[in-house]
Short mmCIF file of C-alpha atoms in Angstrom, two decimals:
data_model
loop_
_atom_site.label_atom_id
_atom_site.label_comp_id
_atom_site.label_asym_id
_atom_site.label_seq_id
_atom_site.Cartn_x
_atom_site.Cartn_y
_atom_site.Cartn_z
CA UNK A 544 9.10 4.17 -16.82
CA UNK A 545 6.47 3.73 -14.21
CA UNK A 546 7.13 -0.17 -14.52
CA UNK A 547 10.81 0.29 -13.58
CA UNK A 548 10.04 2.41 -11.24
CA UNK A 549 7.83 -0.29 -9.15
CA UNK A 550 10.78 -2.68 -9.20
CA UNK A 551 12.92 0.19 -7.38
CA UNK A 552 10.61 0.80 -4.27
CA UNK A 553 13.38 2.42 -2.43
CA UNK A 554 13.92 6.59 -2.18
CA UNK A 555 13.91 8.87 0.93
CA UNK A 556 12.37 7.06 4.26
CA UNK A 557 11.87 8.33 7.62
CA UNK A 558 15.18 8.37 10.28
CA UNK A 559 15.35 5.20 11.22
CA UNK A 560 13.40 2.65 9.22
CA UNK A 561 14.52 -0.33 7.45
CA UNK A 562 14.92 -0.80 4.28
CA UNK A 563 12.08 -1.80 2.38
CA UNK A 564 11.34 -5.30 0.41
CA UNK A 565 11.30 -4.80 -3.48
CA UNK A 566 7.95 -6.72 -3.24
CA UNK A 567 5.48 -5.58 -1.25
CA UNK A 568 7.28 -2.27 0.16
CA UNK A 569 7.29 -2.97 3.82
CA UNK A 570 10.30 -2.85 5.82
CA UNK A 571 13.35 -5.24 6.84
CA UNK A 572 15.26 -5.10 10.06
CA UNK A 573 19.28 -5.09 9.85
CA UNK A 574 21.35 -7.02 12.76
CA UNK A 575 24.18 -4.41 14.37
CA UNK A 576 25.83 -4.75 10.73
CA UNK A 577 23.75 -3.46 8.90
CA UNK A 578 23.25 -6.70 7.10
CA UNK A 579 19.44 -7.65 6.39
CA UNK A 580 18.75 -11.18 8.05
CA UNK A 581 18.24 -14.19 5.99
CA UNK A 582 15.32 -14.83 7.69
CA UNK A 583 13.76 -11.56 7.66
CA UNK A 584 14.74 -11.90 3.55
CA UNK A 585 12.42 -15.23 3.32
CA UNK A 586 9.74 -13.94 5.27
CA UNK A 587 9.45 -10.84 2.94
CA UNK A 588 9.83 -13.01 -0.19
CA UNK A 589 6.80 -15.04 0.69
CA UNK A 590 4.59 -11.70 2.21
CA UNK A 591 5.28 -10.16 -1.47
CA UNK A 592 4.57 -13.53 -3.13
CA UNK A 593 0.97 -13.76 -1.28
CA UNK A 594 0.57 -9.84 -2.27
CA UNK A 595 1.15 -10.61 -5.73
CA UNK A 596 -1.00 -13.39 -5.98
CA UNK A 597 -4.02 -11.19 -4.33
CA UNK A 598 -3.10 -8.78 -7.32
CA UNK A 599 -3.92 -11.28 -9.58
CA UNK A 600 -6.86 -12.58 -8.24
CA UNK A 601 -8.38 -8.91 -7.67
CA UNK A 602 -7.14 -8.04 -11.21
CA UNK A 603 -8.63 -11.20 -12.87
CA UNK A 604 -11.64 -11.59 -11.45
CA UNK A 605 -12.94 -7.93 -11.05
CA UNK A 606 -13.98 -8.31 -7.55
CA UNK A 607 -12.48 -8.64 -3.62
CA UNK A 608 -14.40 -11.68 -3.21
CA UNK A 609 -11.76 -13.86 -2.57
CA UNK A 610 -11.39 -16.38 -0.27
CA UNK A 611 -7.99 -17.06 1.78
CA UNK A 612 -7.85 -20.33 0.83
CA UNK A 613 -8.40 -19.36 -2.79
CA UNK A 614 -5.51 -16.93 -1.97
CA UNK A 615 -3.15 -19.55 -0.37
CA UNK A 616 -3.86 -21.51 -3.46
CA UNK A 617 -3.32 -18.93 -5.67
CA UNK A 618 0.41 -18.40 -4.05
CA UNK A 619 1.18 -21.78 -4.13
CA UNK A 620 1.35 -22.31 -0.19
CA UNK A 621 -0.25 -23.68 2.57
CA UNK A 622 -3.70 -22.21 3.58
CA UNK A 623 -2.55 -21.23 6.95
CA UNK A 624 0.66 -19.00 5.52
CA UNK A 625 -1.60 -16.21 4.37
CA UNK A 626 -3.10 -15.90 7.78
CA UNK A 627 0.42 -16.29 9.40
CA UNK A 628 1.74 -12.80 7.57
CA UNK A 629 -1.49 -11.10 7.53
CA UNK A 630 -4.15 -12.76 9.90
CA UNK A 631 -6.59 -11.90 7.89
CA UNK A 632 -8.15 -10.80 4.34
CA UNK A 633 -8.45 -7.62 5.75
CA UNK A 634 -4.57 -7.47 6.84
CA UNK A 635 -3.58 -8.24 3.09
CA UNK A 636 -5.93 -5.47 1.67
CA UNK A 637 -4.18 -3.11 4.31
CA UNK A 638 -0.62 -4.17 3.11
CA UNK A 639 -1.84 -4.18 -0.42
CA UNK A 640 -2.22 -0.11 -0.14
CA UNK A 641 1.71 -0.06 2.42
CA UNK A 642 2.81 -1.58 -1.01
CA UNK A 643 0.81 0.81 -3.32
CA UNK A 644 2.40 4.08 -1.33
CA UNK A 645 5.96 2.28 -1.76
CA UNK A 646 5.18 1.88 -5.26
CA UNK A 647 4.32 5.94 -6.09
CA UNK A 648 7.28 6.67 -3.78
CA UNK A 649 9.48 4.73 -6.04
CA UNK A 650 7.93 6.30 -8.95
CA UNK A 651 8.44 9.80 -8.05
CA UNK A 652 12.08 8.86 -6.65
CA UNK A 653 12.87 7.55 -10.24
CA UNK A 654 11.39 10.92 -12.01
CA UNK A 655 14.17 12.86 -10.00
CA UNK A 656 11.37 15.68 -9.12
CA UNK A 657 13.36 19.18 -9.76
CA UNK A 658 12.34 22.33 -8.80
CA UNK A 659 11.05 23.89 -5.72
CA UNK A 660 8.25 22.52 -3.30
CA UNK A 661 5.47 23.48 -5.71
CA UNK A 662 6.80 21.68 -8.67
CA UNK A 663 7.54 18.94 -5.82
CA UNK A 664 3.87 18.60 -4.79
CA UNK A 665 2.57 18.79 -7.95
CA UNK A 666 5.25 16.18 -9.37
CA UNK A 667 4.02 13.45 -6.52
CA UNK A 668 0.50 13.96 -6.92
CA UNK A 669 1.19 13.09 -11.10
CA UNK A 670 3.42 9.52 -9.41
CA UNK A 671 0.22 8.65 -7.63
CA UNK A 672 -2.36 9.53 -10.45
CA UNK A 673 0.35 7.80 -12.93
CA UNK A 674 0.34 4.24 -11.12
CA UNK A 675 -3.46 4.26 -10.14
CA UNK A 676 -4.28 4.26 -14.01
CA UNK A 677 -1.49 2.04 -14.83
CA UNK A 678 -4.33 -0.56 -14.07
CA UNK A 679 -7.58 1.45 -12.77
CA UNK A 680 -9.63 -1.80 -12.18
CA UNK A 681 -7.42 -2.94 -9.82
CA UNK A 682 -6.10 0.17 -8.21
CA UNK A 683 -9.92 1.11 -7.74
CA UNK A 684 -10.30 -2.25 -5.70
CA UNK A 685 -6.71 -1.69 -3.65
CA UNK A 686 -7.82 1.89 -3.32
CA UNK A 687 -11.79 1.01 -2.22
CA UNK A 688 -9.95 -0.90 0.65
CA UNK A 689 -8.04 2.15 1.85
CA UNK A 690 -11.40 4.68 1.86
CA UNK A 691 -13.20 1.97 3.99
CA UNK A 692 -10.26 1.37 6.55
CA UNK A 693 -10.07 3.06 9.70
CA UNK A 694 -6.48 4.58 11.32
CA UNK A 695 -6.72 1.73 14.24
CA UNK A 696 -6.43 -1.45 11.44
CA UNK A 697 -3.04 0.01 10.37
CA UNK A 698 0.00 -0.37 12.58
CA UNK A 699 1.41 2.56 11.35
CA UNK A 700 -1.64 4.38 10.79
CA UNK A 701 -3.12 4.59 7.44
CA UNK A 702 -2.96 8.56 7.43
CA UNK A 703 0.71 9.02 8.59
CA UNK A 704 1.96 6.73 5.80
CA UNK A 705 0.16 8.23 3.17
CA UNK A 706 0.98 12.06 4.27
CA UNK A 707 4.75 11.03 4.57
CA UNK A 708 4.47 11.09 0.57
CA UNK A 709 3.87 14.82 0.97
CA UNK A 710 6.60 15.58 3.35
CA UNK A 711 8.61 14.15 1.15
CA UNK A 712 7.96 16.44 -1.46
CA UNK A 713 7.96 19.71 0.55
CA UNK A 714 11.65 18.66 1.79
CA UNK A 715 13.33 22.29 2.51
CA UNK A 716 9.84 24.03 2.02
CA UNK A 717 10.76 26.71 -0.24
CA UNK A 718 9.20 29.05 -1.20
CA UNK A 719 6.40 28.70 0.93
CA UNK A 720 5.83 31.54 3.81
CA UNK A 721 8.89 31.45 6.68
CA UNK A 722 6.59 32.95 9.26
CA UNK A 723 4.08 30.27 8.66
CA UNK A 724 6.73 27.20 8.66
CA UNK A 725 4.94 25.96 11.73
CA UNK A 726 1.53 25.70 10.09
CA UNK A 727 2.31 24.76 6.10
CA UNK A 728 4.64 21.57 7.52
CA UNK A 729 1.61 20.20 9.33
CA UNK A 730 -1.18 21.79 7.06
CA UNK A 731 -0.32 21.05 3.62
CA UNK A 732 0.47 17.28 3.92
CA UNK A 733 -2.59 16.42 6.27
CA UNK A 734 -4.98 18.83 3.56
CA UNK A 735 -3.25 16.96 0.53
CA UNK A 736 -4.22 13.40 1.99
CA UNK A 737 -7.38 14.83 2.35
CA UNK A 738 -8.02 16.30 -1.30
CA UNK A 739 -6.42 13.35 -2.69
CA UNK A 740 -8.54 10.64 -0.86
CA UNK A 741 -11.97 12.80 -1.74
CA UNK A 742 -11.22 12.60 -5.56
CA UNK A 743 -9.85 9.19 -4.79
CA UNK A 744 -13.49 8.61 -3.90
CA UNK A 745 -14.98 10.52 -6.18
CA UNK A 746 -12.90 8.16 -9.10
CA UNK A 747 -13.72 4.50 -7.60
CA UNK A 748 -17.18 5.16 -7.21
CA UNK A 749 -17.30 6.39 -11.10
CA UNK A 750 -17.91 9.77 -10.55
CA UNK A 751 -14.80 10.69 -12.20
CA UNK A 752 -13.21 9.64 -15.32
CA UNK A 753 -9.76 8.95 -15.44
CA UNK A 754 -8.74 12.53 -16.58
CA UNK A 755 -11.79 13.92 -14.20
CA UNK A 756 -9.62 12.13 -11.64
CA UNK A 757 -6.20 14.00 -12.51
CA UNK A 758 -7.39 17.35 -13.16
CA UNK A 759 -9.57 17.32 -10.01
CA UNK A 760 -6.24 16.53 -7.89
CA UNK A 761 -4.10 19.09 -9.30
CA UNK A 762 -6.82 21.87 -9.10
CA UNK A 763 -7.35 20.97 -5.41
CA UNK A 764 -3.43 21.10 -4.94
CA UNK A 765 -3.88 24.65 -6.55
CA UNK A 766 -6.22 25.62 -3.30
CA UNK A 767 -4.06 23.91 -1.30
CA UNK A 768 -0.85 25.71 -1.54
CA UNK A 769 -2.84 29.62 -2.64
CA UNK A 770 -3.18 29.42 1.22
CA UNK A 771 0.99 29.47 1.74
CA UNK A 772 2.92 30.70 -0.97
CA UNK A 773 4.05 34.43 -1.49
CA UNK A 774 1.96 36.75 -4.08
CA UNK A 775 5.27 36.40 -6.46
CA UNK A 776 4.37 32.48 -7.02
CA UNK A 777 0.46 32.79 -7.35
CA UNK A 778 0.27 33.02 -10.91
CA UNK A 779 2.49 29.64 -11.77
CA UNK A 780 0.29 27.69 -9.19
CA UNK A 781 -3.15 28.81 -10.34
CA UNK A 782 -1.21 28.25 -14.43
CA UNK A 783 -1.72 24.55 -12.80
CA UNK A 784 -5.25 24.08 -13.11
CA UNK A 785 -6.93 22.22 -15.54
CA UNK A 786 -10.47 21.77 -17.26
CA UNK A 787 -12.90 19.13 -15.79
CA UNK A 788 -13.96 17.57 -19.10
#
């Protein structure tokens, strides 16, 4: 499931953006037809291509040490190309987590999340826990890249893209609190990136297990949403938590 799901990287997306390569997850641009150029095609072919060789390399030999030459080589191109997409090692590590929050989009797309906005939340944070132990060596290198990056080295901003994967999930908001609408929209997505990224942490620095790693997300996500939903839901959102074994 979860590898179909990668191949997908499509779902909801914000009004307005393009849509996104099936490699790396970025976006394309459409002329007035809505016809993706061929150029903008080629140019995302050969951004995934250089993504999926840094994959490898990080996968295979345990360690960001690479060199962009080693990962022009590694892609099968010329040593400048890497630099001409991504300017820099840095650049690629910072597209390597756009394509990671594509990839847990996709996979909670392809689940076809039912239920309200509880199930919802709870439902994404399992597509991100999923496809992070799919391969935990690697996702703890893609995902020590992301902890150490700051908002400016992302033009989109590294916190906005990953709390769009929570507004996604709330979608119509019920059956959280009307009277607090104006608070839970902003709260709950900005205090999920938050939760997520601390046992995030907590996991690539081995201070979690791998099912340390998923219980510890879900019980925060239980704290989380206490703070918004009526008294009649308590009781199946605290039924969420789970041991820390």
């Amino acid at each position: 499931m979860i590898e179909e799901a990668v191949s997908l990287i499509g779902g909801a997306r914000p009004s307005g953006a393009g849509p996104r390569d099936q490699r790396d997850g970025s976006e394309m641009s459409e002329d007035s037809t809505g016809v993706v150029r061929h150029g903008d095609r080629k140019r995302e072919f050969t951004r995934g291509a250089i993504l999926d060789a840094a994959e490898r390399l990080l996968d295979r030999d345990g360690q960001d040490a690479f060199s962009m030459r080693e990962l022009a080589l590694e892609a099968g191109m010329a040593v400048t190309t890497p630099f001409a997409h991504f300017g820099s090692k840095s650049g690629v590590l910072r597209a390597l987590i756009d394509r990671y929050n594509a990839r847990i989009e996709a996979l909670y797309m392809a689940r076809g999340p039912a239920g309200d906005a509880i199930d919802r939340f709870f439902f994404m944070a399992e597509a991100g826990v999923d496809y992070l132990l799919q391969n935990p060596r690697l996702s703890k290198f893609v995902a020590g890249s992301l902890l150490t990056a700051t908002e400016a080295q992302s033009h989109v901003g590294l916190r906005r893209n990953n709390e769009f994967l929570w507004r996604l999930a709330l979608q119509d908001g019920a059956p959280f609190l009307a009277d607090r609408e104006s608070l839970w929209r902003v709260l709950l997505p900005q205090q999920a990136v938050v939760s997520f990224r601390g046992a995030l942490a907590l996991w690539v620095a081995e201070g979690l297990t791998d099912n340390q790693f998923r219980a510890v997300v879900a019980n925060s996500l239980v704290i989380i949403l206490l703070g918004f939903a009526p008294p009649e839901h308590r009781k199946r959102i605290t039924d969420r938590t789970q041991p820390v074994e």
